Amino acid sequence: MYDVIVVGARAAGSPTAMLFARAGYRVLLLDRIRHPRDTLSTLYIHQPGVAHLKRWGLLEPVAATGCPPIERIRHQVKDVALEGCSWPADGVTAAYAPRRYLLDRILTEGAVAAGAEFREQSAVDELVFEKGRVVGVRYRSGGRQFEERAHLVVGADGMRSKVAGLAGARTELEDPMLTCVYYSFWSGIDTGFEVYESSRRWAGFVPTNDGLTLVATYFPMAQYERVRADARTAYLENISAITPALADRMAGATQEDRLFGTGDQRNFFRQAAGPGWALVGDAGHHKDSLTGKGITDAFRQAVALVESVDDGLRDDSRLDKSMRQYAERRDGLVMDGYRDTLAAAELRPGRRLPLMRAIVGDPQLTARFFSTISGVLPSDELMTPELRERVGA
């Protein structure tokens, strides 16, 4: 019998397995795919997420992949541009955006090094219940079916989580989908992390491994059917329409991969936990990818779950109390970013123009602005008395 079974070995599941194993628990980590494999992702890890990698001893392997540190941001809305960076998070000044097949491998290797047992190509079919409590899983691997038992089963299997469905996790909050996104990887673009917005349009440049830049563009969800009919044309036209300077930079670059995209960017909170089970990462909470908070929030939830359980995993009554504490803690950790993301995903940047005009030319306020985006500073602490006076709020 295991102490913990974690289903899903990506940005949420592998750190969860690693931290439980480091706490001395016997952990089984399952994933239905064969690793490594890429996945849809904006790649970006904000400073608080990078700080977790550093604490876990995994930042050095991420940097060793050749992924460049991101220490400066350009955020332009119409004709107003801010340049700077977030305040540090526990001494970490840089963000990173590693390719997911590299990051996920490093995270999984970290879990295995901590003592977790990893089984890939293992697809969960059922949860095992006893007296209304989840006590294990049944899964298929290599044409055979297996059953394993544990005190706690953790679903880290993404937005369409099978564990969440099998456990009966209710949806506690849901908002409409707001954007669709298309992106590809380009060479020949000399850039840092850059964001450009105009009315109903958004584009981002994110430097990643091998000298490549992820170039993403977002559209209102209402335009999805039109966009997907000729996604490449819409992708390039959207970038050109934001500012001609971006089109000039793209003209001298080379697209090195196919165009990736999705119109399925759900915004929800599911029940975080129940008797014998918990959800981490996108399985329990998902939001539009425009603000790039998914990986960082996955790390934070993994930490919150393991810290909530502490040494009470093998006592059902203590574990149930821990699961309630985890649910409250999860919501507190990610709700601020969720609301900020929904506001940004409306693609109405004119609302922020007075604020950005008031900040331009002030390095301290610019850093404060970027610190709310990274999550180092709560968004409701952005407006200092001085800034309120400038904006006229």
XYZ file of C-alpha atoms in Angstrom:
393
model
C 0.000 0.000 0.000
C 1.231 3.476 -0.883
C 0.748 6.586 1.179
C 0.014 8.749 -1.863
C -0.850 8.025 -5.484
C -0.448 11.005 -7.813
C -2.140 10.822 -11.216
C -0.406 13.072 -13.755
C 3.321 13.796 -13.984
C 3.603 17.350 -15.211
C 3.898 20.778 -13.547
C 1.520 19.962 -10.682
C 1.827 16.216 -10.231
C 5.589 15.724 -10.242
C 6.297 18.420 -7.604
C 3.470 17.000 -5.464
C 4.982 13.515 -5.692
C 8.459 14.876 -5.004
C 7.433 16.846 -1.923
C 5.463 13.965 -0.424
C 8.406 11.634 -1.051
C 10.798 14.107 0.548
C 8.476 14.176 3.561
C 9.071 10.448 3.969
C 5.915 9.075 2.385
C 5.720 6.170 -0.066
C 4.538 7.677 -3.346
C 3.367 6.245 -6.677
C 3.353 8.657 -9.640
C 1.302 7.636 -12.691
C 0.982 9.186 -16.130
C -0.951 7.900 -19.126
C 1.640 9.106 -21.681
C 5.221 8.167 -22.369
C 7.662 10.897 -21.348
C 9.045 13.251 -22.495
C 6.258 14.845 -24.530
C 5.464 18.476 -25.246
C 2.141 20.048 -24.302
C 0.222 23.250 -24.981
C 1.742 25.896 -22.738
C 2.788 29.531 -22.594
C 5.916 28.193 -20.798
C 6.300 31.222 -18.531
C 7.261 30.721 -14.880
C 6.919 33.899 -12.827
C 9.456 34.747 -10.115
C 7.475 33.065 -7.278
C 7.450 29.841 -9.315
C 11.163 30.108 -10.054
C 11.743 30.618 -6.327
C 10.109 27.223 -5.718
C 12.426 25.624 -8.283
C 15.378 27.142 -6.447
C 14.193 25.835 -3.057
C 13.703 22.381 -4.534
C 17.196 22.337 -6.066
C 15.776 22.245 -9.598
C 16.538 25.737 -10.872
C 20.088 24.847 -11.835
C 18.952 21.963 -14.097
C 16.366 24.258 -15.720
C 19.008 26.924 -16.390
C 21.376 24.233 -17.688
C 18.965 23.474 -20.542
C 20.011 26.804 -22.054
C 16.724 28.486 -21.266
C 17.596 32.198 -20.842
C 16.725 34.069 -17.652
C 14.089 36.753 -18.239
C 15.039 39.821 -16.244
C 13.261 42.560 -18.141
C 9.727 42.982 -19.471
C 8.251 45.333 -22.039
C 4.490 45.811 -21.739
C 2.941 48.087 -24.351
C -0.710 49.103 -24.509
C -1.476 51.117 -27.628
C 1.138 53.922 -27.509
C 2.162 53.524 -23.852
C 5.085 51.235 -22.974
C 6.437 50.188 -19.590
C 9.837 48.523 -19.258
C 11.191 46.929 -16.115
C 10.781 43.827 -14.014
C 9.099 42.444 -10.937
C 10.542 42.696 -7.471
C 12.440 39.544 -6.456
C 10.673 36.568 -4.918
C 12.826 35.219 -2.092
C 15.909 36.583 -3.819
C 14.948 35.351 -7.297
C 14.993 38.187 -9.818
C 14.511 36.299 -13.099
C 11.599 34.496 -14.678
C 12.126 31.513 -17.006
C 10.186 29.937 -19.875
C 11.601 26.436 -20.548
C 10.097 24.128 -23.157
C 7.689 21.807 -21.424
C 9.266 18.547 -22.521
C 12.416 19.748 -20.728
C 10.745 21.190 -17.629
C 8.450 18.197 -17.119
C 11.388 15.788 -17.413
C 13.325 17.715 -14.768
C 10.333 17.763 -12.427
C 9.691 14.027 -12.870
C 13.350 13.198 -12.338
C 13.172 15.267 -9.160
C 10.252 13.174 -7.939
C 12.052 9.914 -8.716
C 15.254 11.133 -7.051
C 13.196 11.889 -3.931
C 11.977 8.276 -3.846
C 8.679 8.358 -5.755
C 7.963 5.367 -7.973
C 7.102 6.535 -11.509
C 5.045 4.483 -13.963
C 4.407 6.029 -17.366
C 1.907 4.774 -19.985
C -0.416 3.964 -17.095
C -3.979 5.156 -17.651
C -6.335 5.326 -14.676
C -9.763 3.776 -15.360
C -11.372 3.825 -11.909
C -11.012 5.046 -8.379
C -11.363 2.466 -5.633
C -13.889 3.425 -2.936
C -14.553 1.973 0.508
C -17.365 3.409 2.638
C -17.528 6.530 0.519
C -13.799 7.148 0.703
C -11.236 6.954 -2.121
C -8.659 4.328 -1.183
C -6.877 3.658 -4.464
C -6.934 3.443 -8.261
C -7.323 0.871 -11.014
C -5.233 1.530 -14.099
C -4.120 -0.069 -17.359
C -0.515 -0.482 -18.458
C 0.997 -2.752 -21.102
C -2.346 -4.396 -21.796
C -2.858 -5.391 -18.156
C -4.967 -3.929 -15.366
C -3.571 -3.125 -11.937
C -4.982 -1.944 -8.630
C -2.995 0.058 -6.097
C -4.122 1.458 -2.755
C -3.191 4.609 -0.865
C -4.325 6.881 1.943
C -4.566 9.772 -0.536
C -5.117 9.918 -4.315
C -4.123 13.197 -5.948
C -5.504 14.205 -9.326
C -2.967 16.265 -11.243
C -4.263 15.205 -14.634
C -5.159 18.524 -16.190
C -8.183 20.607 -17.057
C -10.153 17.554 -18.242
C -9.197 15.609 -15.108
C -10.483 12.049 -15.012
C -9.761 11.845 -11.293
C -11.992 14.875 -10.714
C -14.813 13.259 -12.670
C -14.482 9.881 -10.954
C -14.316 11.513 -7.515
C -17.423 13.577 -8.235
C -15.662 16.895 -7.676
C -18.272 19.603 -8.088
C -17.662 22.840 -9.968
C -17.706 25.613 -7.380
C -17.141 28.604 -9.683
C -17.189 28.921 -13.466
C -16.891 31.864 -15.829
C -17.267 31.978 -19.623
C -14.278 31.337 -21.859
C -12.862 34.668 -23.030
C -10.051 34.074 -25.528
C -8.574 31.643 -27.993
C -4.832 31.503 -28.610
C -2.404 30.492 -31.362
C 1.372 30.348 -31.075
C 4.508 28.983 -32.684
C 8.284 29.027 -32.180
C 10.486 31.362 -34.203
C 14.211 31.895 -34.675
C 15.864 35.168 -35.604
C 13.955 37.358 -33.135
C 16.164 39.252 -30.703
C 13.770 39.835 -27.830
C 13.120 39.633 -24.154
C 9.677 39.038 -22.709
C 7.351 41.463 -24.497
C 3.585 41.986 -24.395
C 1.603 44.151 -26.797
C -2.054 45.055 -26.528
C -4.566 47.028 -28.513
C -8.338 46.876 -28.627
C -9.440 43.226 -28.786
C -5.900 42.080 -29.702
C -2.945 40.728 -27.711
C 0.493 39.385 -28.679
C 3.388 38.106 -26.611
C 7.064 37.255 -27.238
C 8.627 34.742 -24.819
C 12.300 33.672 -25.186
C 12.852 29.958 -24.611
C 15.378 27.200 -25.352
C 17.634 26.870 -28.407
C 17.485 30.553 -29.295
C 13.781 30.299 -30.083
C 10.994 32.688 -29.193
C 7.422 31.644 -28.515
C 5.219 34.155 -30.341
C 1.594 33.976 -29.206
C -1.449 35.955 -30.179
C -4.871 36.002 -28.551
C -8.307 36.692 -30.009
C -11.722 37.163 -28.399
C -13.441 33.798 -28.048
C -16.293 35.035 -30.250
C -13.843 35.053 -33.181
C -12.691 31.458 -32.736
C -14.563 29.864 -35.631
C -13.355 32.566 -38.022
C -9.782 32.336 -36.766
C -9.496 28.566 -36.853
C -10.693 28.486 -40.498
C -7.353 30.067 -41.522
C -5.347 30.222 -38.315
C -1.970 31.155 -39.799
C -3.347 34.141 -41.711
C -5.308 35.334 -38.667
C -2.233 34.836 -36.458
C 0.027 37.000 -38.623
C -2.648 39.609 -39.309
C -3.343 39.972 -35.596
C 0.320 40.661 -34.895
C 0.545 43.182 -37.750
C -2.605 44.974 -36.634
C -1.284 45.555 -33.117
C 1.727 47.492 -34.352
C 3.532 47.458 -37.734
C 6.884 47.258 -35.917
C 6.026 43.715 -34.809
C 5.278 42.679 -38.382
C 8.677 44.019 -39.480
C 10.429 41.916 -36.834
C 8.498 38.814 -37.829
C 9.322 39.338 -41.517
C 12.997 38.678 -40.835
C 12.361 35.650 -38.603
C 11.865 31.966 -39.391
C 9.003 29.857 -38.084
C 10.600 26.663 -36.747
C 7.531 24.662 -35.701
C 3.903 24.240 -36.613
C 1.193 26.548 -35.348
C -0.373 25.426 -32.083
C -3.689 26.684 -30.774
C -6.772 26.129 -28.695
C -10.238 27.506 -28.187
C -10.752 25.563 -24.976
C -9.483 27.885 -22.229
C -11.904 27.255 -19.404
C -12.186 29.384 -16.291
C -13.273 27.464 -13.184
C -12.675 26.237 -9.662
C -13.522 22.639 -8.846
C -13.907 21.260 -5.352
C -10.299 20.974 -4.188
C -10.547 17.811 -2.096
C -12.767 15.183 -0.525
C -12.484 11.966 1.501
C -9.218 10.382 0.415
C -8.642 12.601 -2.643
C -7.351 16.023 -3.682
C -6.829 17.972 -6.911
C -3.816 20.128 -7.789
C -2.994 22.299 -10.769
C -5.367 22.531 -13.718
C -7.349 19.550 -12.439
C -8.839 21.681 -9.697
C -8.500 25.204 -11.020
C -7.995 26.528 -14.539
C -7.926 29.965 -16.097
C -7.110 31.630 -19.392
C -3.426 31.265 -20.278
C -2.998 34.932 -21.240
C -1.312 35.902 -17.956
C 0.922 32.806 -17.891
C 0.157 31.910 -14.275
C -0.590 28.198 -14.689
C 2.831 26.681 -13.924
C 3.538 29.000 -11.005
C 0.111 28.300 -9.506
C 0.632 24.546 -9.957
C 3.840 24.757 -7.908
C 2.111 26.781 -5.198
C -0.755 24.299 -4.940
C 1.633 21.353 -4.648
C 3.368 23.057 -1.734
C 0.044 23.990 -0.120
C -1.261 20.415 -0.297
C 1.841 18.785 1.184
C 2.152 21.411 3.923
C -1.548 21.053 4.786
C -1.184 17.284 5.184
C 2.114 17.483 7.096
C 2.384 14.311 9.223
C -1.346 13.568 9.326
C -1.648 11.454 6.197
C -2.217 8.079 7.852
C -5.028 9.217 10.151
C -8.305 9.564 8.210
C -9.882 12.129 10.526
C -6.746 14.286 10.527
C -6.443 13.905 6.767
C -10.030 15.056 6.228
C -9.324 18.159 8.288
C -6.147 18.737 6.292
C -8.092 18.510 3.034
C -10.479 21.227 4.214
C -7.508 23.400 5.133
C -5.933 22.753 1.744
C -9.127 23.781 -0.069
C -9.232 27.108 1.775
C -5.545 27.686 1.219
C -5.721 26.884 -2.498
C -8.524 29.359 -3.087
C -6.649 32.034 -1.174
C -3.508 31.455 -3.201
C -5.004 31.653 -6.690
C -8.205 33.709 -6.503
C -6.421 37.051 -6.882
C -4.657 35.859 -10.038
C -7.880 34.365 -11.355
C -9.712 37.686 -11.135
C -6.779 39.572 -12.663
C -6.613 37.056 -15.501
C -10.314 37.352 -16.321
C -9.984 41.134 -16.413
C -6.980 40.934 -18.768
C -8.627 38.304 -20.972
C -11.488 40.646 -21.766
C -8.943 42.297 -24.114
C -10.038 45.812 -23.231
C -6.675 47.459 -22.508
C -8.070 50.992 -22.567
C -9.161 50.488 -18.972
C -5.497 50.342 -17.893
C -4.205 53.229 -20.009
C -4.667 55.979 -17.367
C -2.793 53.821 -14.840
C 0.040 53.041 -17.241
C 0.369 56.678 -18.319
C 0.722 57.624 -14.655
C 3.481 55.043 -14.163
C 5.615 55.729 -17.258
C 9.034 57.100 -16.361
C 8.876 56.033 -12.705
C 11.082 52.934 -12.160
C 9.709 52.232 -8.676
C 6.064 52.303 -9.738
C 6.917 50.304 -12.861
C 8.507 47.604 -10.712
C 5.446 47.692 -8.465
C 3.198 47.225 -11.501
C 5.174 44.224 -12.769
C 5.251 42.771 -9.250
C 1.451 42.538 -9.240
C 1.587 40.707 -12.580
C 4.163 38.215 -11.264
C 2.238 37.623 -8.056
C 4.998 38.928 -5.791
C 2.612 41.715 -4.746
C -1.181 41.319 -4.405
C -2.951 43.327 -7.088
C -4.972 45.283 -4.538
C -1.704 46.750 -3.196
C -0.664 48.289 -6.495
C -2.336 51.638 -5.922
C -0.189 53.684 -3.571
C -1.564 57.050 -2.373
C 0.847 58.762 -4.768
C -0.348 56.679 -7.706
C -3.991 57.226 -6.856
C -3.370 60.956 -6.922
C -1.654 60.718 -10.323
C -4.433 58.647 -11.838
C -7.108 60.780 -10.223
C -8.732 57.755 -8.573
